[in-house]
Short mmCIF file of C-alpha atoms in Angstrom, two decimals:
data_model
loop_
_atom_site.label_atom_id
_atom_site.label_comp_id
_atom_site.label_asym_id
_atom_site.label_seq_id
_atom_site.Cartn_x
_atom_site.Cartn_y
_atom_site.Cartn_z
CA UNK F 1489 -0.23 1.96 -12.45
CA UNK F 1490 -1.50 5.33 -13.82
CA UNK F 1491 0.10 7.52 -16.51
CA UNK F 1492 1.58 10.84 -15.37
CA UNK F 1493 1.72 14.28 -16.97
CA UNK F 1494 3.64 17.22 -15.40
CA UNK F 1495 3.77 15.46 -12.06
CA UNK F 1496 0.00 14.84 -11.99
CA UNK F 1497 -1.66 11.53 -12.92
CA UNK F 1498 -3.89 11.47 -15.99
CA UNK F 1499 -7.55 10.75 -15.38
CA UNK F 1500 -10.28 11.95 -13.07
CA UNK F 1501 -9.86 12.06 -9.30
CA UNK F 1502 -12.59 9.46 -9.01
CA UNK F 1503 -10.49 6.91 -10.91
CA UNK F 1504 -6.92 7.68 -9.79
CA UNK F 1505 -5.77 5.67 -6.75
CA UNK F 1506 -5.49 8.06 -3.81
CA UNK F 1507 -3.79 7.55 -0.45
CA UNK F 1508 -4.32 9.58 2.72
CA UNK F 1509 -1.35 9.86 5.09
CA UNK F 1510 -1.50 11.20 8.65
CA UNK F 1511 1.83 12.62 9.79
CA UNK F 1512 2.05 12.86 13.57
CA UNK F 1513 4.08 15.85 14.89
CA UNK F 1514 7.73 16.14 13.97
CA UNK F 1515 9.51 16.75 10.68
CA UNK F 1516 11.14 13.35 11.14
CA UNK F 1517 7.67 11.85 10.62
CA UNK F 1518 6.47 14.20 7.88
CA UNK F 1519 9.53 14.08 5.61
CA UNK F 1520 9.67 10.31 4.98
CA UNK F 1521 5.91 10.16 4.46
CA UNK F 1522 6.20 12.97 1.91
CA UNK F 1523 9.01 11.09 0.19
CA UNK F 1524 6.84 7.97 0.14
CA UNK F 1525 4.10 10.04 -1.48
CA UNK F 1526 6.56 11.27 -4.12
CA UNK F 1527 7.62 7.72 -4.89
CA UNK F 1528 4.01 6.55 -5.15
CA UNK F 1529 3.32 9.33 -7.64
CA UNK F 1530 6.42 8.94 -9.79
CA UNK F 1531 6.48 5.14 -9.91
CA UNK F 1532 2.79 4.22 -9.66
CA UNK F 1533 0.66 7.27 -10.53
CA UNK F 1534 -0.88 7.42 -7.06
CA UNK F 1535 -1.97 10.76 -5.60
CA UNK F 1536 -1.78 11.61 -1.91
CA UNK F 1537 -3.29 13.86 0.72
CA UNK F 1538 -0.93 14.58 3.63
CA UNK F 1539 -2.77 15.43 6.85
CA UNK F 1540 -0.81 17.27 9.52
CA UNK F 1541 -1.57 18.58 13.01
CA UNK F 1542 -2.21 22.21 13.93
CA UNK F 1543 0.43 22.01 16.66
CA UNK F 1544 3.13 21.77 13.99
CA UNK F 1545 1.68 24.37 11.62
CA UNK F 1546 4.57 26.76 11.06
CA UNK F 1547 6.43 28.64 8.35
CA UNK F 1548 8.89 25.76 8.26
CA UNK F 1549 6.22 23.16 7.62
CA UNK F 1550 4.33 25.42 5.23
CA UNK F 1551 7.43 25.92 3.10
CA UNK F 1552 8.10 22.20 3.03
CA UNK F 1553 4.54 21.28 2.06
CA UNK F 1554 4.51 24.01 -0.60
CA UNK F 1555 7.62 22.47 -2.16
CA UNK F 1556 5.87 19.16 -2.89
CA UNK F 1557 4.71 18.20 -6.40
CA UNK F 1558 1.08 18.75 -7.52
CA UNK F 1559 0.27 15.06 -6.97
CA UNK F 1560 0.54 15.68 -3.20
CA UNK F 1561 -1.98 17.93 -1.49
CA UNK F 1562 -1.99 18.79 2.20
CA UNK F 1563 -4.34 19.97 4.90
CA UNK F 1564 -4.28 20.49 8.66
CA UNK F 1565 -6.49 19.16 11.40
CA UNK F 1566 -8.07 21.81 13.62
CA UNK F 1567 -6.23 22.66 16.86
CA UNK F 1568 -6.97 20.58 19.94
CA UNK F 1569 -6.77 21.82 23.50
CA UNK F 1570 -4.09 19.96 25.48
CA UNK F 1571 -3.98 22.44 28.37
CA UNK F 1572 -5.40 19.83 30.76
CA UNK F 1573 -2.16 17.84 30.49
CA UNK F 1574 0.35 18.57 33.27
CA UNK F 1575 3.48 20.66 32.76
CA UNK F 1576 6.37 18.49 31.67
CA UNK F 1577 4.20 16.03 29.73
CA UNK F 1578 6.45 14.06 27.39
CA UNK F 1579 6.42 14.59 23.65
CA UNK F 1580 5.24 11.00 23.13
CA UNK F 1581 2.21 11.61 25.35
CA UNK F 1582 1.43 14.95 23.69
CA UNK F 1583 1.50 13.37 20.25
CA UNK F 1584 -0.61 10.41 21.35
CA UNK F 1585 -3.21 12.55 23.10
CA UNK F 1586 -3.46 14.94 20.17
CA UNK F 1587 -4.02 12.07 17.78
CA UNK F 1588 -6.64 10.39 19.98
CA UNK F 1589 -8.57 13.64 20.33
CA UNK F 1590 -8.45 14.21 16.57
CA UNK F 1591 -10.39 11.07 15.62
CA UNK F 1592 -13.82 12.76 15.09
CA UNK F 1593 -12.30 15.58 13.01
CA UNK F 1594 -10.18 13.15 11.03
CA UNK F 1595 -13.21 10.94 10.36
CA UNK F 1596 -14.97 13.94 8.82
CA UNK F 1597 -11.93 14.76 6.67
CA UNK F 1598 -11.57 11.18 5.44
CA UNK F 1599 -15.28 10.92 4.67
CA UNK F 1600 -15.14 14.09 2.55
CA UNK F 1601 -12.00 12.95 0.73
CA UNK F 1602 -13.75 9.70 -0.18
CA UNK F 1603 -16.55 11.66 -1.84
CA UNK F 1604 -14.19 13.16 -4.44
CA UNK F 1605 -11.26 10.72 -4.56
CA UNK F 1606 -10.69 7.01 -5.14
CA UNK F 1607 -9.19 6.47 -1.68
CA UNK F 1608 -7.47 3.09 -1.61
CA UNK F 1609 -5.47 3.30 1.62
CA UNK F 1610 -4.81 5.18 4.84
CA UNK F 1611 -1.27 5.35 6.26
CA UNK F 1612 -0.06 6.65 9.60
CA UNK F 1613 2.93 6.18 11.88
CA UNK F 1614 3.18 4.57 15.29
CA UNK F 1615 1.88 7.52 17.32
CA UNK F 1616 -1.19 7.70 15.09
CA UNK F 1617 -2.56 4.23 15.80
CA UNK F 1618 -5.82 5.60 17.21
CA UNK F 1619 -6.44 7.27 13.85
CA UNK F 1620 -7.24 3.79 12.52
CA UNK F 1621 -10.61 4.35 14.22
CA UNK F 1622 -11.25 7.27 11.88
CA UNK F 1623 -10.32 5.15 8.87
CA UNK F 1624 -12.67 2.40 10.06
CA UNK F 1625 -15.53 4.91 10.48
CA UNK F 1626 -14.88 6.47 7.06
CA UNK F 1627 -14.97 3.04 5.41
CA UNK F 1628 -11.35 2.95 4.24
CA UNK F 1629 -10.62 -0.74 4.06
CA UNK F 1630 -6.82 -0.74 3.80
CA UNK F 1631 -4.90 0.70 6.77
CA UNK F 1632 -1.12 0.71 6.99
CA UNK F 1633 1.36 1.40 9.75
CA UNK F 1634 4.41 3.35 8.64
CA UNK F 1635 7.57 3.03 10.75
CA UNK F 1636 9.79 6.07 10.02
CA UNK F 1637 12.71 4.40 11.79
CA UNK F 1638 13.93 0.82 11.48
CA UNK F 1639 13.26 -2.88 11.93
CA UNK F 1640 14.89 -2.91 15.38
CA UNK F 1641 12.33 -0.40 16.62
CA UNK F 1642 9.49 -2.29 14.95
CA UNK F 1643 10.61 -5.57 16.50
CA UNK F 1644 10.72 -3.99 19.94
CA UNK F 1645 7.18 -2.65 19.50
CA UNK F 1646 5.85 -5.97 18.20
CA UNK F 1647 7.20 -7.66 21.35
CA UNK F 1648 6.36 -4.85 23.79
CA UNK F 1649 2.96 -6.15 24.98
CA UNK F 1650 4.56 -9.44 26.08
CA UNK F 1651 7.66 -7.67 27.46
CA UNK F 1652 5.36 -5.45 29.50
CA UNK F 1653 4.14 -8.57 31.28
CA UNK F 1654 7.35 -10.59 31.45
CA UNK F 1655 9.62 -7.76 32.64
CA UNK F 1656 7.93 -6.24 35.69
CA UNK F 1657 10.84 -3.96 36.63
CA UNK F 1658 12.50 -1.08 34.80
CA UNK F 1659 14.19 -1.88 31.51
CA UNK F 1660 17.24 0.09 32.56
CA UNK F 1661 17.75 -2.37 35.43
CA UNK F 1662 18.00 -5.43 33.17
CA UNK F 1663 21.08 -7.46 34.06
CA UNK F 1664 21.63 -8.51 30.44
CA UNK F 1665 20.97 -6.74 27.12
CA UNK F 1666 17.57 -7.42 25.59
CA UNK F 1667 17.89 -9.95 22.77
CA UNK F 1668 15.01 -9.91 20.29
CA UNK F 1669 14.82 -12.13 17.18
CA UNK F 1670 17.43 -11.06 14.64
CA UNK F 1671 18.30 -7.88 16.52
CA UNK F 1672 21.55 -6.61 17.97
CA UNK F 1673 21.43 -7.09 21.79
CA UNK F 1674 20.36 -3.75 23.29
CA UNK F 1675 21.25 -2.84 26.91
CA UNK F 1676 18.16 -1.91 28.88
CA UNK F 1677 19.30 1.68 29.42
CA UNK F 1678 19.61 2.14 25.64
CA UNK F 1679 16.08 1.01 24.81
CA UNK F 1680 13.50 3.46 23.51
CA UNK F 1681 13.44 6.41 25.94
CA UNK F 1682 9.64 6.51 26.58
CA UNK F 1683 9.92 2.94 27.88
CA UNK F 1684 12.41 3.82 30.60
CA UNK F 1685 9.91 5.05 33.21
CA UNK F 1686 6.94 2.72 33.55
CA UNK F 1687 5.18 5.17 35.87
CA UNK F 1688 5.08 7.84 33.17
CA UNK F 1689 1.92 7.92 31.00
CA UNK F 1690 4.09 7.79 27.87
CA UNK F 1691 5.03 4.20 28.71
CA UNK F 1692 1.41 3.06 28.72
CA UNK F 1693 0.84 4.96 25.49
CA UNK F 1694 3.68 3.04 23.87
CA UNK F 1695 2.20 -0.29 25.01
CA UNK F 1696 -1.17 0.88 23.68
CA UNK F 1697 0.24 1.74 20.26
CA UNK F 1698 2.18 -1.51 20.15
CA UNK F 1699 -0.95 -3.52 20.94
CA UNK F 1700 -2.84 -1.87 18.08
CA UNK F 1701 -0.04 -2.28 15.53
CA UNK F 1702 -1.30 -5.75 14.58
CA UNK F 1703 -4.49 -4.12 13.21
CA UNK F 1704 -2.53 -2.86 10.21
CA UNK F 1705 -2.98 -4.58 6.85
CA UNK F 1706 0.78 -4.26 6.43
CA UNK F 1707 3.72 -2.44 8.01
CA UNK F 1708 5.92 -0.22 5.84
CA UNK F 1709 9.41 0.47 7.24
CA UNK F 1710 11.86 3.20 6.27
CA UNK F 1711 14.88 0.91 6.28
CA UNK F 1712 16.72 -1.49 3.98
CA UNK F 1713 17.89 -5.05 4.38
CA UNK F 1714 21.65 -4.47 4.27
CA UNK F 1715 21.70 -2.21 7.33
CA UNK F 1716 19.70 -4.73 9.43
CA UNK F 1717 20.29 -8.06 7.65
CA UNK F 1718 19.42 -10.55 10.39
CA UNK F 1719 16.21 -8.94 11.60
CA UNK F 1720 15.19 -8.34 7.95
CA UNK F 1721 15.42 -12.08 7.39
CA UNK F 1722 13.28 -12.76 10.45
CA UNK F 1723 10.55 -10.28 9.52
CA UNK F 1724 10.36 -11.42 5.91
CA UNK F 1725 8.98 -14.71 7.20
CA UNK F 1726 5.21 -14.58 7.57
CA UNK F 1727 3.98 -15.11 11.11
CA UNK F 1728 0.35 -15.71 12.14
CA UNK F 1729 -1.20 -12.65 13.74
CA UNK F 1730 1.51 -10.26 12.49
CA UNK F 1731 0.99 -8.01 9.46
CA UNK F 1732 3.43 -8.50 6.58
CA UNK F 1733 6.47 -6.19 6.77
CA UNK F 1734 7.86 -4.29 3.77
CA UNK F 1735 11.25 -2.58 3.81
CA UNK F 1736 10.74 0.40 1.47
CA UNK F 1737 13.65 2.64 2.46
CA UNK F 1738 15.75 4.60 2.50
CA UNK F 1739 13.21 7.43 2.18
CA UNK F 1740 15.16 10.69 2.44
CA UNK F 1741 14.87 14.08 0.79
CA UNK F 1742 15.40 13.44 -2.89
CA UNK F 1743 16.21 17.01 -3.83
CA UNK F 1744 17.70 20.01 -2.14
CA UNK F 1745 14.61 21.44 -0.50
CA UNK F 1746 16.42 21.38 2.83
CA UNK F 1747 15.87 25.10 3.47
CA UNK F 1748 12.26 24.21 4.22
CA UNK F 1749 12.80 21.52 6.82
CA UNK F 1750 14.66 23.26 9.61
CA UNK F 1751 14.30 26.80 10.90
CA UNK F 1752 14.23 30.05 9.00
CA UNK F 1753 16.80 29.70 6.20
CA UNK F 1754 19.49 32.24 5.39
CA UNK F 1755 18.45 35.09 3.12
CA UNK F 1756 21.17 34.25 0.61
CA UNK F 1757 20.41 31.73 -2.13
CA UNK F 1758 23.26 29.49 -0.95
CA UNK F 1759 24.17 28.90 2.69
CA UNK F 1760 27.49 30.44 3.74
CA UNK F 1761 28.60 27.11 5.21
CA UNK F 1762 28.55 25.57 1.73
CA UNK F 1763 30.84 28.31 0.44
CA UNK F 1764 33.15 27.52 3.36
CA UNK F 1765 33.05 23.82 2.52
CA UNK F 1766 34.04 24.64 -1.07
CA UNK F 1767 37.38 25.87 0.28
CA UNK F 1768 38.16 22.73 2.32
CA UNK F 1769 40.04 19.61 1.17
CA UNK F 1770 38.05 16.53 0.19
CA UNK F 1771 36.72 14.39 3.08
CA UNK F 1772 38.40 16.67 5.65
CA UNK F 1773 35.43 18.14 7.55
CA UNK F 1774 33.35 16.54 10.29
CA UNK F 1775 29.77 17.79 10.29
CA UNK F 1776 28.32 18.19 13.79
CA UNK F 1777 24.54 18.36 14.15
CA UNK F 1778 21.99 16.97 16.60
CA UNK F 1779 19.01 17.14 14.29
CA UNK F 1780 16.15 19.60 14.10
CA UNK F 1781 15.03 18.81 17.66
CA UNK F 1782 18.14 18.17 19.76
CA UNK F 1783 20.22 20.33 22.07
CA UNK F 1784 22.97 19.68 24.63
CA UNK F 1785 23.45 20.74 28.26
CA UNK F 1786 25.90 23.62 28.66
CA UNK F 1787 28.70 21.46 30.07
CA UNK F 1788 28.46 18.99 27.19
CA UNK F 1789 28.46 21.88 24.70
CA UNK F 1790 31.66 23.11 26.30
CA UNK F 1791 33.34 19.70 26.21
CA UNK F 1792 32.27 19.19 22.60
CA UNK F 1793 33.75 22.54 21.59
CA UNK F 1794 37.02 21.86 23.37
CA UNK F 1795 37.12 18.31 22.00
CA UNK F 1796 36.72 19.55 18.44
CA UNK F 1797 39.47 22.07 19.02
CA UNK F 1798 41.74 19.47 20.61
CA UNK F 1799 41.21 17.05 17.71
CA UNK F 1800 42.79 19.46 15.24
CA UNK F 1801 40.23 18.40 12.61
CA UNK F 1802 38.17 20.71 10.42
CA UNK F 1803 34.54 20.95 11.57
CA UNK F 1804 31.17 22.44 10.64
CA UNK F 1805 28.98 22.70 13.74
CA UNK F 1806 25.26 23.51 13.91
CA UNK F 1807 25.04 25.16 17.33
CA UNK F 1808 21.91 25.58 19.44
CA UNK F 1809 21.41 27.10 22.86
CA UNK F 1810 21.74 24.54 25.66
CA UNK F 1811 19.00 22.40 27.16
CA UNK F 1812 19.70 23.17 30.84
CA UNK F 1813 16.20 24.44 31.55
CA UNK F 1814 14.39 21.63 29.75
CA UNK F 1815 15.03 18.39 27.95
CA UNK F 1816 17.49 17.43 25.25
CA UNK F 1817 14.54 17.34 22.84
CA UNK F 1818 13.47 20.91 23.69
CA UNK F 1819 13.52 21.89 20.02
CA UNK F 1820 11.24 19.10 18.83
CA UNK F 1821 8.35 21.37 17.85
CA UNK F 1822 10.54 24.40 17.04
CA UNK F 1823 14.05 23.90 15.74
CA UNK F 1824 15.10 27.51 16.30
CA UNK F 1825 17.69 28.08 18.99
CA UNK F 1826 16.02 29.64 22.01
CA UNK F 1827 18.91 32.07 22.64
CA UNK F 1828 22.08 33.16 20.86
CA UNK F 1829 23.97 29.86 20.97
CA UNK F 1830 27.40 31.35 20.39
CA UNK F 1831 27.50 32.86 23.88
CA UNK F 1832 27.55 29.33 25.33
CA UNK F 1833 30.72 28.10 23.63
CA UNK F 1834 34.02 28.56 25.55
CA UNK F 1835 35.50 32.03 25.56
CA UNK F 1836 37.88 32.54 22.66
CA UNK F 1837 36.83 29.28 20.97
CA UNK F 1838 35.53 30.87 17.77
CA UNK F 1839 38.68 32.97 17.34
CA UNK F 1840 41.05 30.09 18.09
CA UNK F 1841 39.35 27.73 15.60
CA UNK F 1842 38.53 30.21 12.83
CA UNK F 1843 40.99 28.60 10.43
CA UNK F 1844 39.55 25.08 10.79
CA UNK F 1845 35.98 25.51 12.02
CA UNK F 1846 32.69 27.03 10.92
CA UNK F 1847 29.76 27.54 13.29
CA UNK F 1848 26.17 28.15 12.23
CA UNK F 1849 23.21 28.93 14.47
CA UNK F 1850 20.34 26.43 14.55
CA UNK F 1851 20.24 25.48 10.87
CA UNK F 1852 22.34 24.08 8.05
CA UNK F 1853 21.27 22.48 4.73
CA UNK F 1854 22.05 18.97 5.93
CA UNK F 1855 21.49 17.13 2.64
CA UNK F 1856 23.80 19.56 0.84
CA UNK F 1857 26.44 19.32 3.56
CA UNK F 1858 26.44 15.51 3.60
CA UNK F 1859 26.60 15.41 -0.19
CA UNK F 1860 29.56 17.84 -0.30
CA UNK F 1861 32.93 16.35 -1.22
CA UNK F 1862 34.62 18.11 1.72
CA UNK F 1863 32.47 16.27 4.28
CA UNK F 1864 34.24 13.21 5.64
CA UNK F 1865 32.36 12.46 8.85
CA UNK F 1866 29.14 13.15 10.72
CA UNK F 1867 28.81 13.54 14.49
CA UNK F 1868 25.11 12.77 14.81
CA UNK F 1869 22.35 12.17 17.36
CA UNK F 1870 21.44 9.01 15.40
CA UNK F 1871 17.97 10.12 14.46
CA UNK F 1872 16.94 7.73 11.72
CA UNK F 1873 16.44 10.38 9.03
CA UNK F 1874 19.96 11.69 9.65
CA UNK F 1875 21.34 8.16 9.74
CA UNK F 1876 19.83 7.27 6.36
CA UNK F 1877 20.99 10.57 4.84
CA UNK F 1878 24.51 9.83 6.05
CA UNK F 1879 24.47 6.30 4.64
CA UNK F 1880 23.04 7.32 1.26
CA UNK F 1881 25.82 9.91 0.91
CA UNK F 1882 28.52 7.54 2.16
CA UNK F 1883 29.48 9.53 5.26
CA UNK F 1884 30.78 7.56 8.30
CA UNK F 1885 29.33 8.51 11.68
CA UNK F 1886 30.14 9.28 15.28
CA UNK F 1887 27.15 8.35 17.43
CA UNK F 1888 26.03 10.78 20.18
CA UNK F 1889 22.37 9.83 20.88
CA UNK F 1890 20.01 12.05 22.87
CA UNK F 1891 16.41 10.76 23.08
CA UNK F 1892 13.62 8.65 21.50
CA UNK F 1893 15.05 5.56 19.78
CA UNK F 1894 18.43 7.21 19.16
CA UNK F 1895 20.32 5.23 21.82
CA UNK F 1896 19.27 1.87 20.42
CA UNK F 1897 20.04 3.15 16.92
CA UNK F 1898 23.54 4.00 18.16
CA UNK F 1899 24.02 0.47 19.53
CA UNK F 1900 22.83 -1.04 16.28
CA UNK F 1901 25.06 1.19 14.14
CA UNK F 1902 28.20 0.97 16.28
CA UNK F 1903 28.11 -2.54 17.74
CA UNK F 1904 25.93 -4.24 15.15
CA UNK F 1905 26.61 -3.22 11.58
CA UNK F 1906 29.76 -1.18 12.28
CA UNK F 1907 28.70 2.02 10.49
CA UNK F 1908 29.53 4.31 13.40
CA UNK F 1909 31.86 4.83 16.35
CA UNK F 1910 30.08 5.50 19.64
CA UNK F 1911 31.16 8.63 21.50
CA UNK F 1912 32.06 7.53 25.07
CA UNK F 1913 29.33 8.01 27.66
CA UNK F 1914 31.61 10.32 29.64
CA UNK F 1915 31.64 13.32 27.32
CA UNK F 1916 35.10 14.62 28.21
CA UNK F 1917 36.99 16.73 25.68
CA UNK F 1918 39.92 14.30 25.47
CA UNK F 1919 37.61 11.38 24.65
CA UNK F 1920 35.69 13.42 22.09
CA UNK F 1921 38.95 14.51 20.43
CA UNK F 1922 40.15 10.92 20.28
CA UNK F 1923 37.08 9.53 18.48
CA UNK F 1924 36.91 12.50 16.12
CA UNK F 1925 40.52 11.89 15.08
CA UNK F 1926 39.92 8.14 14.82
CA UNK F 1927 37.01 8.65 12.42
CA UNK F 1928 38.50 11.44 10.34
CA UNK F 1929 42.00 10.00 9.95
CA UNK F 1930 40.71 6.51 9.22
CA UNK F 1931 42.73 4.88 11.98
CA UNK F 1932 41.55 2.00 14.15
CA UNK F 1933 37.79 1.60 13.88
CA UNK F 1934 37.72 4.62 11.58
CA UNK F 1935 38.97 2.56 8.63
CA UNK F 1936 36.44 -0.22 9.25
CA UNK F 1937 33.56 2.23 9.54
CA UNK F 1938 34.52 3.94 6.28
CA UNK F 1939 34.57 0.61 4.45
CA UNK F 1940 31.23 -0.47 5.91
CA UNK F 1941 29.49 2.80 5.07
CA UNK F 1942 30.78 2.72 1.49
CA UNK F 1943 29.25 -0.75 1.07
CA UNK F 1944 25.95 0.29 2.66
CA UNK F 1945 25.76 3.30 0.36
CA UNK F 1946 25.92 1.00 -2.66
CA UNK F 1947 23.31 -1.34 -1.17
CA UNK F 1948 20.93 1.52 -0.41
CA UNK F 1949 21.14 3.01 -3.89
CA UNK F 1950 20.77 -0.37 -5.59
CA UNK F 1951 17.64 -1.09 -3.56
CA UNK F 1952 16.02 2.13 -4.75
CA UNK F 1953 16.72 1.46 -8.41
CA UNK F 1954 14.40 -0.26 -10.86
CA UNK F 1955 14.03 -3.86 -9.76
CA UNK F 1956 15.74 -3.12 -6.45
CA UNK F 1957 14.49 -4.48 -3.13
CA UNK F 1958 12.78 -1.27 -1.97
CA UNK F 1959 11.11 -0.62 -5.32
CA UNK F 1960 9.91 -4.22 -5.53
CA UNK F 1961 8.50 -4.12 -1.99
CA UNK F 1962 6.52 -0.95 -2.65
CA UNK F 1963 5.24 -2.31 -5.96
CA UNK F 1964 3.93 -5.38 -4.14
CA UNK F 1965 1.95 -3.15 -1.78
CA UNK F 1966 0.53 -1.04 -4.62
CA UNK F 1967 -0.53 -4.10 -6.61
CA UNK F 1968 -3.09 -4.88 -3.92
CA UNK F 1969 -4.74 -1.49 -4.53
CA UNK F 1970 -5.29 -2.15 -8.22
CA UNK F 1971 -8.07 -4.60 -7.43
CA UNK F 1972 -9.70 -2.22 -4.92
CA UNK F 1973 -13.05 -1.15 -6.42
CA UNK F 1974 -14.14 1.15 -3.58
#
């Protein structure tokens, strides 16, 4: 669309197509948007401004934003007072409230950006739907919803306003799994966590966002057809009143900048865990990590440790202090472990497993670990970023979901496409050991999962290539901007 030179499009800012993206709190929202911005620059000569919230302004985020190419600039909204919200307010409510209160400030930012840039589109994710009001006020005609997860989540949200009326009781009490068009049947208790308690304000926020999603000119989804084939077919068919849907994923970190996306990185230039992996046989290590925001209760930490030991398999475990005093997503805004996590593993565990295991506190370079030849499995919380990273690097998964949409992701991956084995609900050490061995030795479901993931890896990479499905979908979106004379 526009010629590039040294990562920056040629031409004046007034003529280069420019996109503004609002990333609601959470690195899981910021990272894929940043990767979308990179792709827009490299493939189409489009520049981007990433707008983030003051509540997530940290050394971690600063380092990540500083690592982006010159075609992507960033700025932060001013802080907003949320002290009137009660203690224990859910993350979903906090994000929604912060976005709603930011509309006047965001309108001012967008208006100023339009004065010096050829702004062709505004993009935000699901929790930023109220920011469409700012785009309206600033006169930005094209507004897009970005779904950082998958088509299953999008389908649930598109149907949520009607489900809110037709299912008066709690979703977790549904007698049968919820069957949505093209989707894997999802048991009620595994549906999106903020939908589980209808009396909680976060539920009404989700219905609110879902109701506004149809205002988007189009919906961009960080997924690819092969991992959700049936629902992809359904959503590719145009439907009156629903924006067109474009599968543009997988959007994952495209280079090893992973030191900037978790907590404070090690002082050495290369993480010690990678040196340890260098000494392990190929495909012999299971990587254990619950994402940048997840933590386990003490008892589950203990059973996990003993299960890993009992399995006899090599492991690399990112350990965080337990979530006993809060929620399993306690680390959402700050991925650092709140206390020394090693004091919470069973006594003698580190010494007994020193020949087969490696523990790190809070942080590991996940992209580098998954890409390492010694890594043969991933025990994951099923956050969508982690899921896509695992698939792109061909690593089969054990599913141990914690919050958000992770439970329904686990159902889709394990019972739908067959890219993961679900860890039993009763997290006993014997059961954990059994599934770890099954995955790592390639027995039983382990063999099937390995085959499926290898195929999905090929599909994902082909889709990102020139003429691939993801590249073609994004090009179709960008073509609409070429005629925009604003």
